[in-house]
Amino acid sequence: MDKVKELFRENGLKATAQRVIVYQALEKIGHASVDKVVEQVASVMPTITVATVYKILESLSGAGLISKMHTEQGKLFYDKTPTLHHHIYSSNDNSIRDFIDPELTSIIIDHLAKKSIDGFELEDISLQLIGKFTKEQN
Amino acid sequence: MDKVKELFRENGLKATAQRVIVYQALEKIGHASVDKVVEQVASVMPTITVATVYKILESLSGAGLISKMHTEQGKLFYDKTPTLHHHIYSSNDNSIRDFIDPELTSIIIDHLAKKSIDGFELEDISLQLIGKFTKEQN
DNA sequence: TTTGGTGCAAACTCTTTGCAGGGTC
DNA sequence: GACCCTGCAAAGAGTTTGCACCAAA
């Protein structure tokens, strides 16, 4: 908890209780749409508002502490891991899970480096695997 | 024009003037947000409504004639090419362009096939390259 | 004390829906 | 003629904004 506060200060963010809670909520669920975060946060601090959660998620992602993406549905998702990773999007239950595959990441980056699109400075890659889970997952 | 109409009928869609115009607009611009499509369409048929364009784009994409995606901004984009391809997302001007690289596509698919995520049936992959264009493009 | 964050409500943007009228097959 | 599509207006979802109050540094 104090570690989290410190992390915020190091990144120029004031260490408020709300931010700590939002951050911990995201750590717990991994990645989630804003309303899932709100849900989780509300169980700890029911007085927090949706607008605040939006603002906090935005500032944390601006500071690079979490990452931000849009789903196939166009809803905002945030993810605890700011490191380069990808997402599996399941079209049968609209869930999203992380897909960490550094090997694939570097294959893609290497490939792109070879081809180098002229005048384009690559900052990030976002890969979504879309499909169906044919058996129950966890 | 008659080819387009035929294409619609083959796919179980009634060949209305509005659909032809929307389809041709998308062929012309390649990929665009809905409002860009509306803009283009309006120059040909000013009476068409936004809701209609939405519905048409939805039905064309449902029939597999065009493809649908969300941007980093969470706005809907449609693309004329239903074939597997990727997108370059430029963060300085929020533009999107196609990135067709069948080699990369098959590298990714091969890699995924090797690993095969258990219980997951891959249907599509969506890769977005995010970055900045450092010089003027076309 | 200064600076930045939170909470509230309202506004905004984008997208979807319901239904009556009209066009296509 | 049956069915599907369009156009309209209104609603809906998700997200953002402005501002007064409050807390962190």
PDB file of C-alpha atoms in Angstrom, chain A residues 16-107:
ATOM      1  CA  THR A  16      -4.737   9.679  -2.867  1.00  0.00           C
ATOM      2  CA  ALA A  17      -6.775   6.923  -1.315  1.00  0.00           C
ATOM      3  CA  GLN A  18      -8.941   6.690  -4.438  1.00  0.00           C
ATOM      4  CA  ARG A  19      -5.977   6.114  -6.676  1.00  0.00           C
ATOM      5  CA  VAL A  20      -4.608   3.407  -4.462  1.00  0.00           C
ATOM      6  CA  ILE A  21      -7.952   1.649  -4.476  1.00  0.00           C
ATOM      7  CA  VAL A  22      -8.363   1.875  -8.229  1.00  0.00           C
ATOM      8  CA  TYR A  23      -4.860   0.644  -8.777  1.00  0.00           C
ATOM      9  CA  GLN A  24      -5.329  -2.285  -6.445  1.00  0.00           C
ATOM     10  CA  ALA A  25      -8.642  -3.132  -8.030  1.00  0.00           C
ATOM     11  CA  LEU A  26      -6.941  -3.340 -11.384  1.00  0.00           C
ATOM     12  CA  GLU A  27      -4.139  -5.412  -9.955  1.00  0.00           C
ATOM     13  CA  LYS A  28      -6.712  -7.793  -8.676  1.00  0.00           C
ATOM     14  CA  ILE A  29      -8.762  -8.182 -11.826  1.00  0.00           C
ATOM     15  CA  GLY A  30      -5.931  -7.815 -14.289  1.00  0.00           C
ATOM     16  CA  HIS A  31      -7.824  -6.129 -17.070  1.00  0.00           C
ATOM     17  CA  ALA A  32     -11.325  -4.854 -17.102  1.00  0.00           C
ATOM     18  CA  SER A  33     -13.745  -2.424 -18.576  1.00  0.00           C
ATOM     19  CA  VAL A  34     -14.336   0.712 -16.600  1.00  0.00           C
ATOM     20  CA  ASP A  35     -17.575  -0.550 -15.147  1.00  0.00           C
ATOM     21  CA  LYS A  36     -15.881  -3.686 -13.853  1.00  0.00           C
ATOM     22  CA  VAL A  37     -13.286  -1.522 -12.195  1.00  0.00           C
ATOM     23  CA  VAL A  38     -16.004   0.639 -10.712  1.00  0.00           C
ATOM     24  CA  GLU A  39     -17.751  -2.439  -9.415  1.00  0.00           C
ATOM     25  CA  GLN A  40     -14.638  -3.736  -7.749  1.00  0.00           C
ATOM     26  CA  VAL A  41     -13.715  -0.325  -6.391  1.00  0.00           C
ATOM     27  CA  ALA A  42     -17.207   0.266  -5.057  1.00  0.00           C
ATOM     28  CA  SER A  43     -16.923  -2.797  -2.864  1.00  0.00           C
ATOM     29  CA  VAL A  44     -14.087  -1.066  -1.064  1.00  0.00           C
ATOM     30  CA  MET A  45     -15.132   2.573  -1.304  1.00  0.00           C
ATOM     31  CA  PRO A  46     -18.790   2.943  -2.245  1.00  0.00           C
ATOM     32  CA  THR A  47     -18.675   6.717  -2.344  1.00  0.00           C
ATOM     33  CA  ILE A  48     -16.304   6.969  -5.281  1.00  0.00           C
ATOM     34  CA  THR A  49     -17.875   8.184  -8.493  1.00  0.00           C
ATOM     35  CA  VAL A  50     -17.625   6.867 -12.001  1.00  0.00           C
ATOM     36  CA  ALA A  51     -16.152  10.113 -13.256  1.00  0.00           C
ATOM     37  CA  THR A  52     -13.383   9.865 -10.716  1.00  0.00           C
ATOM     38  CA  VAL A  53     -12.575   6.336 -11.743  1.00  0.00           C
ATOM     39  CA  TYR A  54     -12.373   7.453 -15.357  1.00  0.00           C
ATOM     40  CA  LYS A  55     -10.062  10.276 -14.425  1.00  0.00           C
ATOM     41  CA  ILE A  56      -7.863   8.076 -12.307  1.00  0.00           C
ATOM     42  CA  LEU A  57      -7.568   5.375 -14.946  1.00  0.00           C
ATOM     43  CA  GLU A  58      -6.699   8.034 -17.451  1.00  0.00           C
ATOM     44  CA  SER A  59      -3.985   9.532 -15.303  1.00  0.00           C
ATOM     45  CA  LEU A  60      -2.510   6.168 -14.377  1.00  0.00           C
ATOM     46  CA  SER A  61      -2.361   5.211 -18.003  1.00  0.00           C
ATOM     47  CA  GLY A  62      -0.890   8.592 -18.880  1.00  0.00           C
ATOM     48  CA  ALA A  63       1.850   7.926 -16.365  1.00  0.00           C
ATOM     49  CA  GLY A  64       2.467   4.541 -17.934  1.00  0.00           C
ATOM     50  CA  LEU A  65       1.472   2.599 -14.845  1.00  0.00           C
ATOM     51  CA  ILE A  66      -1.322   0.765 -16.586  1.00  0.00           C
ATOM     52  CA  SER A  67      -2.300   0.337 -20.189  1.00  0.00           C
ATOM     53  CA  LYS A  68      -5.370   1.324 -22.073  1.00  0.00           C
ATOM     54  CA  MET A  69      -7.139  -0.251 -25.000  1.00  0.00           C
ATOM     55  CA  HIS A  70     -10.445  -0.500 -26.742  1.00  0.00           C
ATOM     56  CA  THR A  71     -12.322  -3.726 -27.214  1.00  0.00           C
ATOM     57  CA  GLU A  72     -13.992  -4.947 -30.317  1.00  0.00           C
ATOM     58  CA  GLN A  73     -17.085  -3.396 -28.806  1.00  0.00           C
ATOM     59  CA  GLY A  74     -15.467  -0.046 -28.580  1.00  0.00           C
ATOM     60  CA  LYS A  75     -15.499   0.001 -24.834  1.00  0.00           C
ATOM     61  CA  LEU A  76     -12.529   1.177 -22.857  1.00  0.00           C
ATOM     62  CA  PHE A  77     -10.445  -1.457 -21.166  1.00  0.00           C
ATOM     63  CA  TYR A  78      -7.569  -0.940 -18.855  1.00  0.00           C
ATOM     64  CA  ASP A  79      -4.908  -3.412 -18.005  1.00  0.00           C
ATOM     65  CA  LYS A  80      -2.573  -3.650 -15.066  1.00  0.00           C
ATOM     66  CA  THR A  81       0.449  -4.551 -17.100  1.00  0.00           C
ATOM     67  CA  PRO A  82       2.054  -1.693 -18.930  1.00  0.00           C
ATOM     68  CA  THR A  83       4.444  -4.068 -20.622  1.00  0.00           C
ATOM     69  CA  LEU A  84       3.933  -5.096 -24.178  1.00  0.00           C
ATOM     70  CA  HIS A  85       1.428  -7.873 -24.385  1.00  0.00           C
ATOM     71  CA  HIS A  86      -1.581  -8.859 -26.413  1.00  0.00           C
ATOM     72  CA  HIS A  87      -5.155  -9.800 -25.947  1.00  0.00           C
ATOM     73  CA  ILE A  88      -7.380 -12.690 -26.682  1.00  0.00           C
ATOM     74  CA  TYR A  89     -10.848 -11.593 -27.410  1.00  0.00           C
ATOM     75  CA  SER A  90     -13.468 -14.238 -27.001  1.00  0.00           C
ATOM     76  CA  SER A  91     -16.475 -13.609 -29.179  1.00  0.00           C
ATOM     77  CA  ASN A  92     -18.762 -16.019 -27.407  1.00  0.00           C
ATOM     78  CA  ASP A  93     -18.678 -14.380 -24.014  1.00  0.00           C
ATOM     79  CA  ASN A  94     -17.066 -11.044 -24.862  1.00  0.00           C
ATOM     80  CA  SER A  95     -14.310 -11.636 -22.417  1.00  0.00           C
ATOM     81  CA  ILE A  96     -10.755 -10.542 -22.813  1.00  0.00           C
ATOM     82  CA  ARG A  97      -7.692 -12.164 -21.470  1.00  0.00           C
ATOM     83  CA  ASP A  98      -4.049 -11.379 -21.662  1.00  0.00           C
ATOM     84  CA  PHE A  99      -1.863 -13.117 -24.104  1.00  0.00           C
ATOM     85  CA  ILE A 100       1.741 -12.775 -23.198  1.00  0.00           C
ATOM     86  CA  ASP A 101       4.071 -14.111 -25.777  1.00  0.00           C
ATOM     87  CA  PRO A 102       7.311 -12.174 -25.901  1.00  0.00           C
ATOM     88  CA  GLU A 103       8.535 -14.454 -28.643  1.00  0.00           C
ATOM     89  CA  LEU A 104       5.689 -13.512 -30.906  1.00  0.00           C
ATOM     90  CA  THR A 105       6.108  -9.880 -29.994  1.00  0.00           C
ATOM     91  CA  SER A 106       9.715  -9.884 -31.000  1.00  0.00           C
ATOM     92  CA  ILE A 107       8.978 -11.835 -34.158  1.00  0.00           C
TER      93      ILE A 107
END
